[in-house]
Coordinates of C-alpha atoms and ligand atoms in Angstrom, one line a residue:
M10 CA -113.4 95.8 2.0
N11 CA -110.8 96.1 -1.3
I12 CA -112.3 97.7 -4.4
L13 CA -111.1 97.1 -8.2
V14 CA -112.0 100.2 -10.5
L15 CA -111.2 99.3 -14.1
G16 CA -110.7 102.4 -16.3
S17 CA -108.2 105.4 -16.8
G18 CA -110.4 108.3 -17.2
G19 CA -111.8 111.1 -14.8
R20 CA -115.0 109.3 -14.3
E21 CA -112.9 106.6 -12.3
H22 CA -110.5 109.5 -10.8
A23 CA -113.9 110.8 -9.5
I24 CA -115.5 107.3 -8.8
S25 CA -112.1 106.6 -7.1
T26 CA -112.1 109.2 -4.9
F27 CA -115.7 108.8 -3.5
L28 CA -114.7 105.2 -2.5
A29 CA -111.4 106.0 -0.8
K30 CA -113.4 108.1 1.1
S31 CA -116.0 105.8 2.4
P32 CA -114.6 104.0 5.9
L33 CA -115.9 101.0 4.3
C34 CA -112.8 100.9 2.0
E35 CA -109.9 99.6 2.7
R36 CA -107.7 99.0 0.1
L37 CA -108.4 100.6 -3.2
F38 CA -106.6 99.5 -6.4
V39 CA -107.5 100.8 -10.0
A40 CA -106.5 99.2 -13.5
P41 CA -104.8 101.2 -14.8
G42 CA -104.9 104.1 -13.7
N43 CA -103.7 107.7 -13.9
G44 CA -101.8 110.2 -11.8
G45 CA -104.9 111.1 -9.9
T46 CA -105.4 107.6 -9.0
A47 CA -102.3 106.8 -7.8
S48 CA -102.2 109.4 -4.8
I49 CA -105.7 107.8 -3.8
A50 CA -105.1 104.2 -5.0
S51 CA -102.4 101.5 -5.8
N52 CA -102.1 101.4 -10.0
V53 CA -102.5 98.0 -11.3
S54 CA -101.5 97.3 -15.0
L55 CA -104.2 94.9 -16.1
D56 CA -105.8 94.2 -19.7
I57 CA -109.2 95.1 -18.4
N58 CA -111.0 93.8 -21.2
D59 CA -110.0 90.4 -20.5
G60 CA -112.3 88.6 -17.9
A61 CA -109.8 85.8 -16.7
A62 CA -107.4 88.3 -16.0
V63 CA -109.3 90.7 -13.8
L64 CA -110.6 87.6 -12.1
A65 CA -107.7 86.0 -11.2
F66 CA -106.5 89.4 -9.7
A67 CA -109.1 90.4 -7.7
Q68 CA -109.0 86.4 -6.9
A69 CA -105.1 86.9 -5.7
N70 CA -105.8 90.4 -4.1
A71 CA -108.9 89.0 -1.7
I72 CA -111.2 92.0 -3.6
D73 CA -115.0 92.3 -2.6
L74 CA -116.3 94.8 -5.0
V75 CA -115.1 95.5 -8.8
V76 CA -116.4 98.4 -10.0
I77 CA -116.2 98.5 -14.2
G78 CA -116.1 102.1 -15.8
P79 CA -115.5 102.3 -19.3
E80 CA -117.7 100.4 -22.3
A81 CA -115.4 98.1 -23.5
P82 CA -115.2 95.8 -21.0
L83 CA -118.9 96.0 -19.9
V84 CA -119.2 94.6 -23.7
A85 CA -116.8 91.5 -23.3
G86 CA -118.5 90.4 -20.5
V87 CA -116.1 91.1 -17.9
A88 CA -118.7 91.0 -15.2
D89 CA -120.2 87.6 -16.3
V90 CA -116.7 85.9 -15.5
L91 CA -116.7 87.7 -11.9
R92 CA -120.2 87.5 -11.2
D93 CA -119.8 83.5 -12.2
A94 CA -117.2 83.5 -9.5
G95 CA -118.9 84.9 -7.1
I96 CA -117.0 88.4 -7.0
D97 CA -119.9 91.3 -6.5
C98 CA -119.5 94.0 -9.5
F99 CA -120.7 97.1 -10.6
G100 CA -122.0 97.0 -14.0
P101 CA -123.9 95.2 -16.1
G102 CA -123.4 91.8 -18.0
A103 CA -122.7 91.6 -21.9
A104 CA -126.1 91.2 -22.1
G105 CA -127.3 94.5 -20.6
A106 CA -124.2 96.2 -22.3
R107 CA -125.4 95.5 -25.8
L108 CA -127.7 98.3 -25.0
E109 CA -124.8 100.5 -25.8
G110 CA -122.6 98.1 -27.6
S111 CA -125.1 97.8 -30.4
K112 CA -127.4 100.6 -31.5
A113 CA -129.6 98.4 -33.7
F114 CA -130.3 96.3 -31.0
S115 CA -130.6 99.5 -28.6
K116 CA -133.3 101.0 -30.9
A117 CA -135.3 97.6 -31.6
F118 CA -135.5 97.6 -27.6
M119 CA -136.4 101.4 -27.2
L120 CA -139.5 100.1 -29.7
R121 CA -140.2 97.2 -28.7
H122 CA -141.0 98.6 -25.3
D123 CA -142.1 101.8 -26.6
L124 CA -139.5 103.9 -25.1
P125 CA -140.3 107.3 -26.6
T126 CA -136.8 107.7 -29.2
A127 CA -136.5 109.4 -33.0
A128 CA -137.8 107.1 -35.5
Y129 CA -135.3 104.8 -37.5
A130 CA -134.3 102.3 -40.0
S131 CA -131.3 99.5 -39.5
F132 CA -129.4 97.9 -42.5
G133 CA -126.7 95.7 -43.1
D134 CA -126.5 96.5 -46.8
K135 CA -124.9 99.3 -48.3
D136 CA -127.4 99.8 -51.2
A137 CA -130.3 99.1 -49.2
A138 CA -129.1 101.6 -46.9
L139 CA -128.4 103.9 -49.2
A140 CA -132.1 104.1 -51.0
Y141 CA -133.2 104.8 -48.1
V142 CA -131.5 107.9 -47.3
R143 CA -132.4 109.4 -50.6
E144 CA -136.1 108.2 -50.1
Q145 CA -136.0 109.8 -46.5
G146 CA -134.1 113.3 -47.8
A147 CA -132.1 114.9 -45.8
P148 CA -131.8 116.0 -42.1
L149 CA -131.1 112.0 -41.1
V150 CA -128.6 111.4 -38.8
V151 CA -126.5 108.1 -39.6
K152 CA -124.7 106.1 -36.7
A153 CA -122.3 103.1 -37.0
D154 CA -123.9 100.3 -34.7
G155 CA -121.0 99.0 -32.3
L156 CA -118.6 101.3 -30.3
A157 CA -116.8 103.8 -31.8
A158 CA -115.6 106.3 -29.4
G159 CA -118.3 108.4 -29.9
K160 CA -117.4 109.3 -33.7
G161 CA -119.4 106.7 -35.2
V162 CA -122.8 109.4 -35.6
V163 CA -123.1 111.7 -38.2
V164 CA -125.9 114.3 -38.0
A165 CA -125.9 115.1 -41.6
Q166 CA -127.6 118.4 -42.4
T167 CA -127.6 117.3 -46.3
L168 CA -128.1 114.5 -48.5
D169 CA -124.7 114.1 -50.0
E170 CA -123.7 114.2 -46.2
A171 CA -125.9 111.8 -45.1
L172 CA -124.9 109.2 -48.2
A173 CA -121.4 109.8 -47.8
A174 CA -121.9 108.8 -44.0
V175 CA -123.7 106.0 -44.9
E176 CA -120.6 105.0 -47.5
D177 CA -118.2 105.8 -44.9
C178 CA -119.6 103.5 -42.7
F179 CA -119.8 100.1 -45.2
D180 CA -116.4 101.4 -46.5
G181 CA -114.8 100.0 -43.2
R182 CA -114.1 103.4 -41.2
F183 CA -115.7 102.0 -38.0
G184 CA -114.3 98.2 -38.3
A185 CA -116.6 95.7 -37.7
A186 CA -118.8 98.3 -35.7
G187 CA -119.7 99.9 -39.2
A188 CA -121.4 96.4 -40.4
T189 CA -124.5 97.3 -39.6
V190 CA -125.8 101.3 -39.9
V191 CA -128.5 103.0 -38.0
I192 CA -130.4 105.7 -39.7
E193 CA -132.7 108.2 -37.7
E194 CA -135.2 111.2 -38.0
M195 CA -133.2 114.3 -36.9
L196 CA -134.5 115.6 -33.7
K197 CA -134.1 119.0 -32.0
G198 CA -134.0 120.7 -28.8
P199 CA -131.1 120.8 -25.9
E200 CA -129.7 117.5 -24.4
C201 CA -129.6 115.9 -21.1
S202 CA -128.0 113.3 -19.3
L203 CA -129.5 111.6 -16.7
L204 CA -127.7 108.8 -15.2
A205 CA -129.8 105.8 -13.0
F206 CA -128.1 103.3 -10.3
T207 CA -129.9 100.1 -10.7
D208 CA -129.8 97.0 -9.9
G209 CA -132.1 95.4 -12.3
I210 CA -135.4 95.9 -10.1
T211 CA -135.4 99.7 -8.1
M212 CA -134.4 102.6 -9.8
L213 CA -132.5 105.5 -8.4
P214 CA -131.8 108.7 -10.6
M215 CA -129.1 110.8 -10.2
A216 CA -129.4 114.3 -11.0
P217 CA -129.7 115.7 -14.7
A218 CA -126.3 116.7 -16.2
Q219 CA -125.4 118.5 -19.4
D220 CA -122.1 117.8 -21.2
H221 CA -120.8 119.6 -24.0
K222 CA -119.5 118.0 -26.7
R223 CA -118.0 120.1 -29.5
A224 CA -114.1 121.0 -29.1
F225 CA -114.4 125.3 -29.2
D226 CA -116.8 128.0 -27.3
G227 CA -119.9 128.3 -29.4
D228 CA -120.3 124.8 -29.8
L229 CA -118.0 124.5 -32.5
G230 CA -115.2 122.4 -34.4
P231 CA -115.6 118.5 -34.1
N232 CA -116.9 116.3 -31.2
T233 CA -115.0 115.2 -28.0
G234 CA -115.4 112.8 -25.4
G235 CA -117.2 116.2 -23.8
M236 CA -115.5 119.6 -23.2
G237 CA -117.4 120.3 -20.0
V238 CA -120.6 119.8 -18.0
Y239 CA -122.8 120.7 -15.2
S240 CA -125.3 119.5 -13.0
P241 CA -128.5 119.8 -12.1
V242 CA -129.3 120.8 -15.5
P243 CA -131.9 124.1 -14.7
I244 CA -133.3 124.3 -17.8
V245 CA -134.9 121.1 -17.5
T246 CA -139.1 121.3 -16.5
P247 CA -140.0 119.1 -13.7
Q248 CA -142.7 117.7 -15.6
E249 CA -139.4 116.6 -18.4
H250 CA -137.6 115.2 -15.2
A251 CA -140.4 112.8 -14.3
A252 CA -140.9 111.6 -17.8
M253 CA -137.5 110.7 -18.3
C254 CA -137.5 109.1 -14.8
D255 CA -140.5 107.0 -16.2
V256 CA -138.6 106.2 -19.4
M257 CA -135.4 105.0 -16.9
Q258 CA -137.9 103.0 -14.5
R259 CA -139.7 101.4 -17.9
T260 CA -136.3 100.8 -19.1
V261 CA -135.3 98.7 -16.4
D262 CA -138.7 96.9 -16.0
S263 CA -138.2 95.9 -19.6
L264 CA -135.0 94.4 -19.2
R265 CA -135.7 92.7 -16.4
A266 CA -138.7 91.3 -18.3
E267 CA -136.8 90.4 -21.4
G268 CA -134.6 88.5 -18.8
I269 CA -131.7 90.8 -18.4
D270 CA -129.9 91.2 -15.4
Y271 CA -128.8 94.7 -15.2
R272 CA -127.0 95.8 -12.1
G273 CA -124.5 99.0 -12.7
C274 CA -125.1 102.4 -14.1
L275 CA -127.8 103.1 -17.3
Y276 CA -127.7 106.1 -18.9
G277 CA -129.9 107.9 -20.5
G278 CA -129.1 110.3 -23.4
F279 CA -132.1 112.2 -24.1
M280 CA -133.1 115.0 -26.1
L281 CA -135.6 117.7 -25.1
T282 CA -137.8 117.6 -28.0
A283 CA -141.2 120.0 -28.4
Q284 CA -142.9 116.8 -28.1
G285 CA -141.1 115.6 -24.4
P286 CA -137.8 113.7 -23.7
K287 CA -136.6 111.5 -26.2
L288 CA -134.2 108.9 -26.3
L289 CA -131.0 109.5 -28.1
E290 CA -129.1 106.4 -26.6
F291 CA -128.2 104.1 -24.0
N292 CA -124.9 104.0 -22.5
A293 CA -124.5 100.8 -19.8
R294 CA -121.9 103.0 -17.6
F295 CA -121.1 106.0 -15.8
G296 CA -120.5 109.5 -18.3
D297 CA -117.2 111.1 -18.8
P298 CA -117.8 113.8 -18.0
E299 CA -121.0 114.0 -15.9
T300 CA -119.7 111.8 -13.3
Q301 CA -117.4 114.4 -12.2
V302 CA -120.3 116.5 -11.6
V303 CA -122.7 114.2 -10.6
L304 CA -121.0 111.9 -7.5
P305 CA -119.6 115.1 -5.7
R306 CA -123.3 116.2 -5.1
L307 CA -123.4 112.5 -3.5
K308 CA -123.8 112.7 0.0
T309 CA -124.3 108.9 0.8
D310 CA -121.8 106.5 0.8
L311 CA -120.9 105.3 -2.6
V312 CA -119.9 102.2 -1.1
S313 CA -122.8 101.3 -0.3
V314 CA -124.5 102.1 -2.9
M315 CA -122.4 100.3 -5.5
L316 CA -122.6 97.2 -3.2
A317 CA -126.6 97.5 -2.9
V318 CA -126.1 98.3 -6.8
A319 CA -124.0 94.3 -7.1
R320 CA -125.9 92.7 -4.3
Q321 CA -129.3 93.2 -5.7
E322 CA -130.4 95.4 -2.5
L323 CA -130.8 98.8 -3.8
A324 CA -134.2 98.6 -2.4
G325 CA -132.8 99.9 0.8
I326 CA -130.9 102.5 -0.3
E327 CA -131.9 106.2 -0.1
L328 CA -129.9 108.9 -2.2
E329 CA -128.9 111.8 -0.4
W330 CA -127.8 114.8 -2.4
R331 CA -126.0 118.0 -1.6
D332 CA -128.3 121.2 -2.5
D333 CA -124.7 122.9 -4.5
W334 CA -124.6 123.5 -8.0
A335 CA -121.5 121.3 -10.1
V336 CA -119.8 122.8 -12.8
S337 CA -116.9 121.4 -14.3
V338 CA -114.9 122.4 -17.5
V339 CA -111.7 120.0 -19.0
I340 CA -108.4 121.2 -19.8
A341 CA -107.7 119.0 -22.8
S342 CA -104.0 119.1 -24.9
G343 CA -103.7 121.3 -27.6
G344 CA -104.6 119.5 -31.0
Y345 CA -107.4 117.1 -29.2
P346 CA -109.3 115.8 -30.6
G347 CA -106.7 115.3 -33.3
S348 CA -103.0 114.2 -32.2
Y349 CA -101.6 115.9 -29.5
P350 CA -98.2 115.7 -27.6
K351 CA -97.6 114.0 -23.9
G352 CA -95.6 113.9 -21.4
L353 CA -96.0 118.1 -21.0
P354 CA -95.4 119.0 -17.2
I355 CA -98.3 120.6 -15.3
S356 CA -98.5 123.2 -12.8
G357 CA -100.9 125.2 -10.9
L358 CA -102.7 121.8 -9.4
D359 CA -102.1 122.5 -5.9
A360 CA -103.2 125.6 -5.8
A361 CA -106.4 125.4 -7.8
A362 CA -107.3 122.4 -5.6
A363 CA -107.1 124.0 -2.5
L364 CA -109.5 126.4 -3.5
P365 CA -113.0 125.5 -1.1
G366 CA -115.2 123.7 -3.4
V367 CA -112.1 122.8 -6.0
T368 CA -111.7 119.3 -6.7
V369 CA -109.7 118.4 -10.1
F370 CA -110.3 115.2 -11.7
H371 CA -107.4 113.7 -13.6
A372 CA -107.8 112.0 -17.1
G373 CA -105.2 111.8 -19.5
T374 CA -102.5 112.4 -16.9
K375 CA -99.3 110.2 -15.3
L376 CA -96.9 111.0 -12.4
A377 CA -93.1 110.5 -13.2
A378 CA -90.7 109.0 -11.6
D379 CA -89.7 111.5 -9.8
G380 CA -93.2 113.0 -9.2
T381 CA -93.7 115.3 -11.3
L382 CA -97.4 115.1 -12.9
L383 CA -97.2 115.1 -16.6
S384 CA -100.1 115.0 -19.3
N385 CA -100.8 111.8 -21.0
G386 CA -104.1 112.0 -23.2
G387 CA -106.6 113.9 -24.9
R388 CA -108.9 114.9 -22.1
V389 CA -106.3 116.1 -19.2
L390 CA -107.6 117.3 -16.4
N391 CA -111.6 118.2 -14.8
V392 CA -111.9 120.9 -13.0
T393 CA -115.0 120.8 -10.5
A394 CA -116.5 123.1 -8.6
L395 CA -119.4 123.2 -6.4
G396 CA -121.2 126.6 -5.6
E397 CA -124.4 127.7 -3.8
S398 CA -125.8 129.2 -6.8
F399 CA -124.9 128.0 -11.0
S400 CA -123.1 130.9 -11.7
A401 CA -121.4 130.5 -8.3
A402 CA -120.0 127.4 -9.7
R403 CA -119.0 128.2 -13.5
D404 CA -116.9 131.5 -12.0
L405 CA -115.4 128.8 -9.1
A406 CA -114.2 126.5 -11.9
Y407 CA -112.5 128.9 -14.2
Q408 CA -110.8 130.8 -11.7
A409 CA -109.3 127.5 -10.5
V410 CA -108.8 126.7 -14.3
D411 CA -106.7 130.1 -14.4
L412 CA -104.4 128.5 -11.9
I413 CA -103.6 125.6 -14.4
H414 CA -100.9 125.4 -17.4
F415 CA -98.8 123.1 -19.1
D416 CA -98.0 123.9 -22.8
G417 CA -100.5 124.3 -25.3
C418 CA -103.3 123.8 -23.2
F419 CA -106.8 124.7 -23.8
F420 CA -110.8 124.8 -22.4
R421 CA -114.1 126.2 -23.5
H422 CA -114.8 129.5 -21.8
D423 CA -118.5 129.2 -22.4
I424 CA -119.0 126.3 -20.2
G425 CA -122.8 126.8 -18.5
G426 CA -123.1 129.9 -20.8
R427 CA -126.2 128.3 -22.5
A428 CA -128.3 127.2 -19.8
L429 CA -128.0 130.7 -17.8
K430 CA -129.4 132.2 -21.1
G431 CA -132.2 129.8 -20.9
R432 CA -134.1 127.4 -22.8
S433 CA -134.4 130.3 -26.0
A434 CA -130.8 129.5 -26.1
W435 CA -131.6 126.0 -27.6
E436 CA -134.1 127.9 -30.1
D437 CA -132.5 128.5 -33.9
Ligands
AMP504 P1 -125.5 108.9 -29.7 O1 -123.9 108.2 -29.7 O2 -126.0 108.2 -30.5 O3 -125.9 109.6 -28.6 O4 -125.0 110.1 -30.6 C1 -124.0 111.3 -30.4 C2 -124.6 112.4 -30.3 O5 -125.2 112.8 -31.8 C3 -125.7 112.6 -29.3 O6 -125.3 113.5 -28.4 C4 -126.5 114.3 -30.6 O7 -126.0 115.5 -30.2 C5 -126.3 113.7 -31.2 N1 -127.4 112.8 -32.3 C6 -127.7 111.7 -32.1 N2 -128.8 111.3 -32.5 C7 -129.5 111.7 -33.0 C8 -130.5 112.6 -33.2 N3 -131.9 111.2 -33.5 N4 -131.2 114.0 -33.7 C9 -130.4 114.6 -33.4 N5 -129.3 114.4 -33.2 C10 -129.0 113.2 -32.9
LIG505 N1 -120.3 112.0 -21.7 C1 -120.9 111.4 -23.1 C2 -120.6 110.0 -22.7 O1 -120.4 109.9 -21.3 O2 -120.3 108.8 -23.5

């Protein structure tokens, strides 16, 4: 079968890698793709947020399955256009993607369905929002309602910070995404991402993963798209795991009860609080970089799973997982998440990828005409290692990272460090 993947990050290189390994996959296209997908698929230039353009490509190339990686095309309704034309698609339509596309919608949904989450209020009016912040006092979490590439959230420790965050939002810092503001109670605890396959009826959870959002060691510096990740998460108790799975199944049931046909990956971002896991957010897609540690542990054929999701046949699928632990370290361009140079030659990749148990997923890379691999983004590579123990996977990932170089590159040295120390590492 012919498959089209939309996106260009490490997530899409990981998804494409495992689709390409399937005996069911004949031709694989990635739009727009990156330097990594170029070697396992045909990269195609396409406006992935334009449903009509994606549909035209799919029809012209006899595509049987489209897998949508990032949130923007989901929120734009690309999956609806494809499904309406009879093309199988992994990814929810615009109605389901609102769970990620609007935090106010998502919080109201959680409340309506009694899903555990932080107390909140949402405002379309600046003065009302400022008055609420003064009344509540710090700490508070201020969120732009719409998509803001992970930058729309301020965890404000002081009243001034919270007021400034509200001002920023209404002053247009996030454009239309900030026209509504969500203000939340601050929760405490370790964070944990639980991704699940769902066809709108059946929910099959993947193993929990934990991302590292801050740029620098010790969870310091600005927030990023994610600097490293591991899976499973050793500090999650069986009770917490069961509670998160219950929330995910109830979410799927609630979507269905509201008439929302959700087929794809549902991502629950949880905080493991003293009162149990609480939802921080939903994403309507695979996590990046979570995918880079979750999919390498999946033994079941990914094409079969994604097709079953798209065709609402997931009840017939049983997922099988490797016992290994997975750790992934992001190598980023100097300056990220601020401005950074592009076009720098990358060395050492073959030696790193030759280590047994190591896979290097590309994010911001491109192949030059002469075949040289160049940096082409902020997060450049995801170095994933599988190991029989958590520390074996971590040590192997860093052994591989040390072989790779480009000018100015940096990475965090402490991915998984807190997990090794246990739960007490999250207590302050
Ligand atoms: P979100 O995009 O809603 O997941 O928020 C981004 C990040 O902000 C989360 O990963 C948390 O680190 C933090 N955050 C969001 N909501 C809260 C909250 N209610 N309490 C504490 N931290 C939060
Ligand atoms: N790793 C966080 C996200 O994908 O949103």
